[in-house]
PDB file of C-alpha atoms and ligand atoms in Angstrom:
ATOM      1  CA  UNK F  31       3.266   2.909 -91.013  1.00 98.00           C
ATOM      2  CA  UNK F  32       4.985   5.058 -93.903  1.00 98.00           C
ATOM      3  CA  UNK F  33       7.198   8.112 -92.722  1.00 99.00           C
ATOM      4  CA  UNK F  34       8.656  10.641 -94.898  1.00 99.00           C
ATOM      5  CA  UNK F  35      11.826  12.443 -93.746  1.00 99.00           C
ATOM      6  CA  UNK F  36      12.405  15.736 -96.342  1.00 99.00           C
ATOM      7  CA  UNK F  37      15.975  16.798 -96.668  1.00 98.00           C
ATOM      8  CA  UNK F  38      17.544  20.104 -95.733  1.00 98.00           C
ATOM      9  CA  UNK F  39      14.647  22.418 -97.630  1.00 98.00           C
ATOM     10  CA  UNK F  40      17.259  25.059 -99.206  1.00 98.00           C
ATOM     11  CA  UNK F  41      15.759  28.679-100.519  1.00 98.00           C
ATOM     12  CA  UNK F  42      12.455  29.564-102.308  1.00 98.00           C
ATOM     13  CA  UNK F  43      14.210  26.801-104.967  1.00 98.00           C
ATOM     14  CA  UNK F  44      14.118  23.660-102.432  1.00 98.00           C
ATOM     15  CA  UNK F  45      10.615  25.424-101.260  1.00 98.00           C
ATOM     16  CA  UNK F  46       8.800  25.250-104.653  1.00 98.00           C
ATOM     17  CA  UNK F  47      10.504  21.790-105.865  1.00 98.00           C
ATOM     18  CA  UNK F  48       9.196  20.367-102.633  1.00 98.00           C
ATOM     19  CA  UNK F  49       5.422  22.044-103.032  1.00 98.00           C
ATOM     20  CA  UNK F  50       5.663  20.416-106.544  1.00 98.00           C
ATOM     21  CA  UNK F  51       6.768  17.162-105.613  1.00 98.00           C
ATOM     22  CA  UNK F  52       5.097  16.660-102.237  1.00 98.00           C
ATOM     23  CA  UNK F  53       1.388  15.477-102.869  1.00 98.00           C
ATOM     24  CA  UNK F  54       2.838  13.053-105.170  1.00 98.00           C
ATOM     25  CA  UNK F  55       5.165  11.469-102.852  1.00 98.00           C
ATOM     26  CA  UNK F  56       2.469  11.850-100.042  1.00 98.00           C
ATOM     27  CA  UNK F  57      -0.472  10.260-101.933  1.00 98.00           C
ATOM     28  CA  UNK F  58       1.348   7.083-103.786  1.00 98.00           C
ATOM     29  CA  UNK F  59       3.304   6.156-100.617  1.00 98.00           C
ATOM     30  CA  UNK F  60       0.233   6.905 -98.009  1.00 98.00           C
ATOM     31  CA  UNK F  61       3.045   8.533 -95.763  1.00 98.00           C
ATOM     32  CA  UNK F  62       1.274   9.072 -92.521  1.00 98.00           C
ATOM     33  CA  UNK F  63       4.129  10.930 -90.878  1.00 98.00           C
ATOM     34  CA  UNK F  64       5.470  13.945 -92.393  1.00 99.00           C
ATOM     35  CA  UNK F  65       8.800  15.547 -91.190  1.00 99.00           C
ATOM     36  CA  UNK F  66      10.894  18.271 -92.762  1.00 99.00           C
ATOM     37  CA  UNK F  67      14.615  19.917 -92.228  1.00 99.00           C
ATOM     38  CA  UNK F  68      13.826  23.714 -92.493  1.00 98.00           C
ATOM     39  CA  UNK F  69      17.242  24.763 -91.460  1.00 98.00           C
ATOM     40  CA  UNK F  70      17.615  26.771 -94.774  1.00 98.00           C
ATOM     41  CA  UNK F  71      14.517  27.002 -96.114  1.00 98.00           C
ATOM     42  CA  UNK F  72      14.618  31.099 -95.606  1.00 98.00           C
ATOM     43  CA  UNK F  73      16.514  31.994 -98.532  1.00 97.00           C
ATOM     44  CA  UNK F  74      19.289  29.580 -97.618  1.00 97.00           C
ATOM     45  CA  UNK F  75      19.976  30.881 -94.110  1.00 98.00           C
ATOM     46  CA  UNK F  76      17.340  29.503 -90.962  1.00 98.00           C
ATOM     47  CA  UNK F  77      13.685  29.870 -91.433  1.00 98.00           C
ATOM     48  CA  UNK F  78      11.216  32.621 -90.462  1.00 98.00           C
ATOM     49  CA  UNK F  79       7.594  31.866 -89.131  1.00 98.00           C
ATOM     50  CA  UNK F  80       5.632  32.428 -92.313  1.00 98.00           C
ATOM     51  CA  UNK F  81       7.864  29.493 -94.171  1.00 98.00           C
ATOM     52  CA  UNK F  82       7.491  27.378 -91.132  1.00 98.00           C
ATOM     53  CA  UNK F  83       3.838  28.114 -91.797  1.00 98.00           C
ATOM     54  CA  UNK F  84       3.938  27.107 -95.285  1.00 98.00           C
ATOM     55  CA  UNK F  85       5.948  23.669 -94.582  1.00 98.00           C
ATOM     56  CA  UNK F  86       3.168  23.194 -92.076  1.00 98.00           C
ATOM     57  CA  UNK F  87       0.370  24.228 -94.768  1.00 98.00           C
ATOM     58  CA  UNK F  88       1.898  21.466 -97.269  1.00 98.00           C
ATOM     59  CA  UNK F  89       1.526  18.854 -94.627  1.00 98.00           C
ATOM     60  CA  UNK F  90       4.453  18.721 -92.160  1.00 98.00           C
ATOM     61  CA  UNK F  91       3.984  17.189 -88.448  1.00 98.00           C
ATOM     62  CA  UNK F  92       7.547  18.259 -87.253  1.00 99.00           C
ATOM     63  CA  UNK F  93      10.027  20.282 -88.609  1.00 99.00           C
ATOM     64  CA  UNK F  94      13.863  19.941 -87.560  1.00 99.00           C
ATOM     65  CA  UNK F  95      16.570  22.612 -88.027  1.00 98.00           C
ATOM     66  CA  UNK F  96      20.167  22.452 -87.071  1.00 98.00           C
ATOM     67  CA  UNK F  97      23.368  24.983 -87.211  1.00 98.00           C
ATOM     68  CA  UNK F  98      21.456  27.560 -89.762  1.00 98.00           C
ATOM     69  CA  UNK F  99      18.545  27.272 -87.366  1.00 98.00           C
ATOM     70  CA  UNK F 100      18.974  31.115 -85.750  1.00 98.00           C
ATOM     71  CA  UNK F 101      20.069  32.663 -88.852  1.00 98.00           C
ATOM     72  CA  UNK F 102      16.339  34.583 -89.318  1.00 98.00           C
ATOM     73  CA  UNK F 103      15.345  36.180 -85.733  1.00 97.00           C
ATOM     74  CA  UNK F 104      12.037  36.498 -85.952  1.00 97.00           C
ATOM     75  CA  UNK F 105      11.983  32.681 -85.457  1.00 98.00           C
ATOM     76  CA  UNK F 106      13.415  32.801 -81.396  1.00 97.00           C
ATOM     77  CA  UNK F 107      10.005  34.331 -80.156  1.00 97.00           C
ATOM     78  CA  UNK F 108       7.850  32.126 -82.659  1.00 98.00           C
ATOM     79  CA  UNK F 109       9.384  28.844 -80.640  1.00 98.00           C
ATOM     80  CA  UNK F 110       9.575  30.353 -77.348  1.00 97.00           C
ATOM     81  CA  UNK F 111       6.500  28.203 -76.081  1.00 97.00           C
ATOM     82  CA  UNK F 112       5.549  26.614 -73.521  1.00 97.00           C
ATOM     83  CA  UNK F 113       6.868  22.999 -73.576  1.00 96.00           C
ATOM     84  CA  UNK F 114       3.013  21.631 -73.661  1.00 95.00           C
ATOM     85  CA  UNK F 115       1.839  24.151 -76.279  1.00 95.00           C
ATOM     86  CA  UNK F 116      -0.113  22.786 -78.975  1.00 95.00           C
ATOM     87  CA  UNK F 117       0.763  25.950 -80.849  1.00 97.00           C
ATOM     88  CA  UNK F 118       2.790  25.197 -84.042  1.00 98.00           C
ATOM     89  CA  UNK F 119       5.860  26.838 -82.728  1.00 98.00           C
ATOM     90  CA  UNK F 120       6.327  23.964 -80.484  1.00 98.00           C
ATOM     91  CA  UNK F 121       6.054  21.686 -83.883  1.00 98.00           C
ATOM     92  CA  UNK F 122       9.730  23.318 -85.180  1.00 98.00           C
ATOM     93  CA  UNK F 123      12.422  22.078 -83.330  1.00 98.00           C
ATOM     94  CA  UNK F 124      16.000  22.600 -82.752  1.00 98.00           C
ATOM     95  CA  UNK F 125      19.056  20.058 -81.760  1.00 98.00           C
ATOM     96  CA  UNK F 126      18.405  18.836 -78.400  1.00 98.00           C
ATOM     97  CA  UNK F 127      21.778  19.165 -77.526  1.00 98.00           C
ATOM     98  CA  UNK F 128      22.309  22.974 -77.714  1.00 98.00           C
ATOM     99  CA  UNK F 129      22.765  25.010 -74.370  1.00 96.00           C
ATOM    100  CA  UNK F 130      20.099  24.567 -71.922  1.00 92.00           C
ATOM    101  CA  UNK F 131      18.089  27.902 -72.137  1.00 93.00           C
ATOM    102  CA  UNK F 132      17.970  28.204 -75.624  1.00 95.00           C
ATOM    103  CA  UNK F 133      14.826  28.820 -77.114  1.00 97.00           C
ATOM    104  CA  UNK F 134      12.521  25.947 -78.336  1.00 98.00           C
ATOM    105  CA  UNK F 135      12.963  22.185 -77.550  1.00 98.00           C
ATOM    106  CA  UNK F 136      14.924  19.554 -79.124  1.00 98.00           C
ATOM    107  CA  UNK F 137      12.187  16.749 -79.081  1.00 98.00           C
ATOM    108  CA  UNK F 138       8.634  16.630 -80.187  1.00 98.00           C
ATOM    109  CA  UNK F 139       6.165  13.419 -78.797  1.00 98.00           C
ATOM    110  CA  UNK F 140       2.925  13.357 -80.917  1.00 98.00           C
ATOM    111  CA  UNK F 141      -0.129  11.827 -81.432  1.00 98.00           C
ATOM    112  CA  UNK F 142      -1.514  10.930 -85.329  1.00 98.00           C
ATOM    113  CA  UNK F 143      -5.351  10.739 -85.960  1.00 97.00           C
ATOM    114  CA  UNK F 144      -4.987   6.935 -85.958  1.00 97.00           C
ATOM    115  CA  UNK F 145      -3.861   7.548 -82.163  1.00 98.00           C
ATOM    116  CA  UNK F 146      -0.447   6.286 -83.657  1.00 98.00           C
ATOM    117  CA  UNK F 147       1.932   7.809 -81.073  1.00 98.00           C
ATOM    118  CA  UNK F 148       5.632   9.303 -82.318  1.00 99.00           C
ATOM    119  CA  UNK F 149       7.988  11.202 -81.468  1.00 99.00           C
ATOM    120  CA  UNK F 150      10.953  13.366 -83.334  1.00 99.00           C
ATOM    121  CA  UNK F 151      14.397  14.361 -82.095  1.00 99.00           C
ATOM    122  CA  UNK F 152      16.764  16.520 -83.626  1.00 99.00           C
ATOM    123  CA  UNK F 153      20.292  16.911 -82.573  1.00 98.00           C
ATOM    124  CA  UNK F 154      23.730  18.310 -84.119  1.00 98.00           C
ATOM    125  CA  UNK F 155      27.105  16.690 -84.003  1.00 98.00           C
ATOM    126  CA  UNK F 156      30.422  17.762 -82.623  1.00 98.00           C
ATOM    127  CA  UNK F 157      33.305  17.016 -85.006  1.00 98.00           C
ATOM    128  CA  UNK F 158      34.034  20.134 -87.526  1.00 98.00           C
ATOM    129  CA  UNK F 159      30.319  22.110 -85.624  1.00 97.00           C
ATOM    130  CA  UNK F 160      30.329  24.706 -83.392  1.00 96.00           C
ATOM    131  CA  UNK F 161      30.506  23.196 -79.543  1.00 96.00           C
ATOM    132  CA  UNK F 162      27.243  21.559 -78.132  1.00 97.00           C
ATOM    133  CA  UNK F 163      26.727  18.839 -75.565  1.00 98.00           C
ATOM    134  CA  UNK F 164      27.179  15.046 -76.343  1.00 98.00           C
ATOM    135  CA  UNK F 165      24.364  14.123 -78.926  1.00 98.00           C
ATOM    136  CA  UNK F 166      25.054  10.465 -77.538  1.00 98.00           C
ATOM    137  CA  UNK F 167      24.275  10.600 -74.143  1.00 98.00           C
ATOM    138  CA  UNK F 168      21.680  13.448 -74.522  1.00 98.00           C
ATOM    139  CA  UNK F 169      19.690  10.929 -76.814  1.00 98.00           C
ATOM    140  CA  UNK F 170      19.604   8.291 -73.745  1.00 98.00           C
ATOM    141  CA  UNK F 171      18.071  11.192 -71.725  1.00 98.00           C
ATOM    142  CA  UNK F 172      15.389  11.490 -74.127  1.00 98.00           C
ATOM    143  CA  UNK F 173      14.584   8.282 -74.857  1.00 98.00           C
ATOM    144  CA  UNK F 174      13.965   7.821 -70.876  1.00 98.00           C
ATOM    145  CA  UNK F 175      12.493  11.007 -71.065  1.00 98.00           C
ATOM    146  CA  UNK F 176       9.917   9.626 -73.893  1.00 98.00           C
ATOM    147  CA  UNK F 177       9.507   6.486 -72.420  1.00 98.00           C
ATOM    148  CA  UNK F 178       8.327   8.166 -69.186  1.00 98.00           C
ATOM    149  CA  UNK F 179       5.798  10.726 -71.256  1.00 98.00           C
ATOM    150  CA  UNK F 180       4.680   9.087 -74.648  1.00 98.00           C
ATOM    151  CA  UNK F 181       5.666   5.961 -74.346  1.00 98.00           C
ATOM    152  CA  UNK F 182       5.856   6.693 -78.746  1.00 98.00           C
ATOM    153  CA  UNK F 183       8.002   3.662 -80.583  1.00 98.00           C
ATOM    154  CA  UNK F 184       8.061   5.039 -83.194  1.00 99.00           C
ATOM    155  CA  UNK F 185      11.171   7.489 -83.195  1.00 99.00           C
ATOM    156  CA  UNK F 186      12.587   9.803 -85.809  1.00 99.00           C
ATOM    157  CA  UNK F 187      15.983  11.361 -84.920  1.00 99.00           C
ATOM    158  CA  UNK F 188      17.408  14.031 -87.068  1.00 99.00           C
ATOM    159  CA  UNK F 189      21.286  13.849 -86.888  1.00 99.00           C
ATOM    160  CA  UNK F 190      22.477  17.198 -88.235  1.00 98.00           C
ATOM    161  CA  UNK F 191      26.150  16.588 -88.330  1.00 98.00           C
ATOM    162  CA  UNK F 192      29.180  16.834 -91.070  1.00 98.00           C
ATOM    163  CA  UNK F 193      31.383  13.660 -90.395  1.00 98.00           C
ATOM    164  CA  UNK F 194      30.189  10.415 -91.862  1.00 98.00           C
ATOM    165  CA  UNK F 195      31.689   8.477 -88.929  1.00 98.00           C
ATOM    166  CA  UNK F 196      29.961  10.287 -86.557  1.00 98.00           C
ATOM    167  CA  UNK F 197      26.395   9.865 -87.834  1.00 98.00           C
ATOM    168  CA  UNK F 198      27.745   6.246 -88.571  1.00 98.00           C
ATOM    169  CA  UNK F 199      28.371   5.998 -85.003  1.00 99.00           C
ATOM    170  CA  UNK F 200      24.859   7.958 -83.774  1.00 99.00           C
ATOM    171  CA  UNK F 201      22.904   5.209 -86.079  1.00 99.00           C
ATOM    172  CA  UNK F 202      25.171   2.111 -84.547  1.00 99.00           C
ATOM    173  CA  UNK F 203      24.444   3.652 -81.229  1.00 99.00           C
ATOM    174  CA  UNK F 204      20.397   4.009 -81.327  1.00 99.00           C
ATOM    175  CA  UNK F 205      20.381   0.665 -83.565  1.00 98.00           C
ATOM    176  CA  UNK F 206      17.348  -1.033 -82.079  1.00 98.00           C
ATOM    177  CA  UNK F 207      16.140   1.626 -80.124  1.00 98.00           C
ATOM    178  CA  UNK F 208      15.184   4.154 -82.651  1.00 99.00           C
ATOM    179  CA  UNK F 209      12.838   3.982 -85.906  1.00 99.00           C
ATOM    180  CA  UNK F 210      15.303   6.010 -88.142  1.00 99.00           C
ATOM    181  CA  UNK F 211      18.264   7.672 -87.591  1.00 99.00           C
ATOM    182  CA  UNK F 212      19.236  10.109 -90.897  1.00 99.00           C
ATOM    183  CA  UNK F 213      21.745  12.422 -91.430  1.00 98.00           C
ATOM    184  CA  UNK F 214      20.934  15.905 -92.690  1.00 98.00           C
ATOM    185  CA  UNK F 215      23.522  19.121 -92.678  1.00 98.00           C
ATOM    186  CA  UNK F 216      25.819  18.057 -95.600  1.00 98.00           C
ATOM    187  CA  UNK F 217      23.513  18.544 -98.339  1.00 98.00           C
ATOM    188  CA  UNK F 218      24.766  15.841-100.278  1.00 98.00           C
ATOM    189  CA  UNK F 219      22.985  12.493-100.416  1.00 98.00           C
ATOM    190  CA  UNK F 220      24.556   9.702 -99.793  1.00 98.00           C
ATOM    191  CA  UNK F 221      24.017   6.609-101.063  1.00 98.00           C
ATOM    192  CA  UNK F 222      24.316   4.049 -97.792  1.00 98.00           C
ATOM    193  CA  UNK F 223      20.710   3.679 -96.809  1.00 98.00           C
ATOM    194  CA  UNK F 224      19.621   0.292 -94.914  1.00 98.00           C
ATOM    195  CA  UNK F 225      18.091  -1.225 -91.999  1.00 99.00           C
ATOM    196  CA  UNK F 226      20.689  -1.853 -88.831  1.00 99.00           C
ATOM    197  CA  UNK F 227      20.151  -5.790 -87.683  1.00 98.00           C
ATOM    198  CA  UNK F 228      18.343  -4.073 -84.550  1.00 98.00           C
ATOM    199  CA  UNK F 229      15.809  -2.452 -87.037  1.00 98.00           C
ATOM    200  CA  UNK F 230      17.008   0.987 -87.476  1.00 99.00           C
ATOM    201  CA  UNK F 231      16.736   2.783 -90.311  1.00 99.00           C
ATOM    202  CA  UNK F 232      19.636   4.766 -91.492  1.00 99.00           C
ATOM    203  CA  UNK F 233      20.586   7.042 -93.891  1.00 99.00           C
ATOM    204  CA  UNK F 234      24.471   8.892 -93.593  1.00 99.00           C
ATOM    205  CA  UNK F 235      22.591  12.013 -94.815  1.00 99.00           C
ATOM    206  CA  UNK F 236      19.280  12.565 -97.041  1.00 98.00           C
ATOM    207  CA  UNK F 237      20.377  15.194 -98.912  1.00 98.00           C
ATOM    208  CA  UNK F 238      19.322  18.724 -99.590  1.00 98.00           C
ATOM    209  CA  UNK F 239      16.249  19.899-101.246  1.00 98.00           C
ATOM    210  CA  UNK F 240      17.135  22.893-103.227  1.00 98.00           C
ATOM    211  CA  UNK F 241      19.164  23.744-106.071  1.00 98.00           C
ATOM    212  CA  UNK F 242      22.279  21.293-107.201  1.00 98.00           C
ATOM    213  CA  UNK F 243      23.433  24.049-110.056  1.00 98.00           C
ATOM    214  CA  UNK F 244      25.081  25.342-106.860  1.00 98.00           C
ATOM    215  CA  UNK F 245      27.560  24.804-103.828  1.00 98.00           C
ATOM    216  CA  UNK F 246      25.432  23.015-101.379  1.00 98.00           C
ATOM    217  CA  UNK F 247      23.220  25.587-102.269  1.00 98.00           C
ATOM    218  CA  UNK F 248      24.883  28.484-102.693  1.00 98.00           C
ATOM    219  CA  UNK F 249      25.555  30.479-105.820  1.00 98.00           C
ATOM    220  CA  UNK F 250      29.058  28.687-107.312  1.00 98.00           C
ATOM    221  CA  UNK F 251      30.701  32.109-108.182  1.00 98.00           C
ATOM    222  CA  UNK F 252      30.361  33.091-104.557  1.00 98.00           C
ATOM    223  CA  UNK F 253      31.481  30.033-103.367  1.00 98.00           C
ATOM    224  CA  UNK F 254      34.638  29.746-105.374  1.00 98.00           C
ATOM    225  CA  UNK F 255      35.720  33.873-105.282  1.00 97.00           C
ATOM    226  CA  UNK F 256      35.600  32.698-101.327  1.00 97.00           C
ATOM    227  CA  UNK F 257      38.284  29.524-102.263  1.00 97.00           C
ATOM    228  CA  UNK F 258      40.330  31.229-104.648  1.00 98.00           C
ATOM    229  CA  UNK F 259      40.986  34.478-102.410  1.00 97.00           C
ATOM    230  CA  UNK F 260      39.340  33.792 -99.136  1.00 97.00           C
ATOM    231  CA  UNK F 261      37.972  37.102 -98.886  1.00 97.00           C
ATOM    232  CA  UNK F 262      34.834  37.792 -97.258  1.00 94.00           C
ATOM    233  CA  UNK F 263      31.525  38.102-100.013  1.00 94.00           C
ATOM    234  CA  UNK F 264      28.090  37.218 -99.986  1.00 95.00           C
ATOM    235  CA  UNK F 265      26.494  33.838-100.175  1.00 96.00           C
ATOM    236  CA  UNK F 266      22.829  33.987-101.777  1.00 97.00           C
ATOM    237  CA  UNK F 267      20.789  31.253-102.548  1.00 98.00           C
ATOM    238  CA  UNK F 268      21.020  29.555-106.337  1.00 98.00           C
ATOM    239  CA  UNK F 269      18.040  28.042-108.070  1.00 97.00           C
ATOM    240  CA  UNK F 270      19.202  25.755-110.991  1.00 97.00           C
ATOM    241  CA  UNK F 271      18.526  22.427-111.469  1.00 98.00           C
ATOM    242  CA  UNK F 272      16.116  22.044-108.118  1.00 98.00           C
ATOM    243  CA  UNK F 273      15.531  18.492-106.434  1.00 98.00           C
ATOM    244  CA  UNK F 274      13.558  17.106-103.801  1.00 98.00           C
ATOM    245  CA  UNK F 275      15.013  14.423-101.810  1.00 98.00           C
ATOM    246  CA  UNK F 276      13.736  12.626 -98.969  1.00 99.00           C
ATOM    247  CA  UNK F 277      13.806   9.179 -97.107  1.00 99.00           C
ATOM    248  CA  UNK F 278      11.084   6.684 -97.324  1.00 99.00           C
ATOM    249  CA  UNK F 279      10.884   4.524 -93.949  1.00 98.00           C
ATOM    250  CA  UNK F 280       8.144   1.706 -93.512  1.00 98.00           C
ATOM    251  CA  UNK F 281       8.113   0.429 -89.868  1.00 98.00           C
ATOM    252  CA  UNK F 282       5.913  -1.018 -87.442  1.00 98.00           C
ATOM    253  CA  UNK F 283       3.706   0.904 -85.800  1.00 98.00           C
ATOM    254  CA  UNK F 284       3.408  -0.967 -82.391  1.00 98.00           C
ATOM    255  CA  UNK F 285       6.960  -1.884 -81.948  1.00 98.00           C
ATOM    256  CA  UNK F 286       9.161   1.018 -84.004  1.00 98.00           C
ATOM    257  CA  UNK F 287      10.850  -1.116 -85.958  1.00 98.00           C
ATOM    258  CA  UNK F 288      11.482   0.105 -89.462  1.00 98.00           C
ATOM    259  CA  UNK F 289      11.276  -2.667 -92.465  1.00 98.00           C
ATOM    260  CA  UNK F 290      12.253  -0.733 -95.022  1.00 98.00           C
ATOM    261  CA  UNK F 291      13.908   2.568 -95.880  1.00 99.00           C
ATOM    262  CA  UNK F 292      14.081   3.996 -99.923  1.00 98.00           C
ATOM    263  CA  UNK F 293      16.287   7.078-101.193  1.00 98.00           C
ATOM    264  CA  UNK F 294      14.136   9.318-103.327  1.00 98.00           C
ATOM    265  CA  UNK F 295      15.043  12.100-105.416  1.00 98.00           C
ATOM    266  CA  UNK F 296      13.111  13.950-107.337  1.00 98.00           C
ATOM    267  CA  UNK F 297      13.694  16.790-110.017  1.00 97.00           C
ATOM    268  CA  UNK F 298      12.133  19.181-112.551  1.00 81.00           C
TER     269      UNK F 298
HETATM  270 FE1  LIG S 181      21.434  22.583 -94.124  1.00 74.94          FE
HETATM  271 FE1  LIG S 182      23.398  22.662 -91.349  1.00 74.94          FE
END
């Protein structure tokens, strides 16, 4: 089984290099599981229905978020749904270890048209982020949780986090009892990825999809006025030199194992 794992889609930039790219990658690697980090994908700052729509339209089964994740209102209602909804809404998730009563869920369990049974968890990390619970002990919780419902192997999580010894850590932790564990938030791809010895795939982070002409996305003037006289300014979304990248994970269907894992990116 083939699973493709998009990086942090950033702007209308990281949207079209992505709707370029995308069949491609799709086609030539007969990925049969599709998931995408939309954290940014609205103009650099969370995403709004209508682009979760479009990820959807270009073949997404899940797509993860993280801090930028309520940025765009319009998306609270859109993944305020009930928890068995087979509404897309349900399909966008947030990290699973936010404050209970926060809109949307944190873990998706699917079924492929094979009958190939998965499951997706997204969760943010605590060193240099804004406060959330333990992304540790919260993924034990839904791995009981999945094994009770599903019963899926094959397991995606989405570790949206800045440190690389934390992620480290998360993929050390779930080594053996996850598919993949990949790092998304920094926007920089990092060139680490391997299988665990308990046959976890791991990547510290993926990378961003969206303009590298930029500061992690953002428009470099912007970015440095704010470091040279840390006064308040805008931050708008660049567009030079656009590139796709994404994770490439072969694993076993039946038992979650991953075999292989490949660092792709792609440009104009
Ligand atoms: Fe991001
Ligand atoms: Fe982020």
């Amino acid at each position: 089984m083939n699973i493709l794992f998009v990086g942090d889609v950033f702007g209308s930039a990281g949207r079209h290099i992505v709707r370029e790219h995308l069949p491609h990658v799709l086609e030539t690697n007969a990925v049969d599981l599709l998931v995408i980090n939309g954290e940014n994908s609205a103009g650099g700052f969370g995403i709004t229905p209508a682009i979760a729509e479009e990820l959807f339209d270009m073949g997404a089964h899940v797509i993860t978020t993280g801090n930028h994740v309520w940025d765009k209102r319009e998306i609270f209602e859109y993944m305020t749904v009930p928890a068995n909804s087979d509404v897309r809404g349900r399909r966008v998730i947030r990290p699973a270890n936010f404050a209970s009563g926060t809109p949307g869920y944190g873990l998706f369990q699917g079924e492929l048209p094979s009958g190939q049974k998965y499951a997706v968890i997204n969760l943010q990390g605590r060193v240099f982020m804004s406060s959330s619970d333990d992304p540790f002990r919260k993924t034990d919780e839904l791995l009981t949780q999945i094994a009770a419902e599903s019963g899926a192997k094959v397991i995606l999580v989405d570790f949206h986090a800045e440190t690389t010894s934390e992620k480290a850590a998360l993929g050390w932790y779930l080594d053996g009892r996850v598919t993949a564990v990949l790092g998304t938030h920094t926007h920089i791809p990092t060139a680490d990825e391997r299988i665990l010895p308990g046959g976890t795939a791991f990547q510290t982070d993926v990378g961003m999809s969206g303009p590298y002409d930029s500061v992690i996305g953002v428009e470099v003037e912007q970015v440095l006025q704010r470091f040279l006289t840390g006064m308040p300014g805008k931050f708008e979304a660049a567009k030079g030199n656009p590139k796709m990248c994404a994770a490439l994970i072969q694993c076993d269907g039946a038992t979650g194992r991953a075999h292989a894992i490949q660092r792709i990116m792609l440009g104009e």
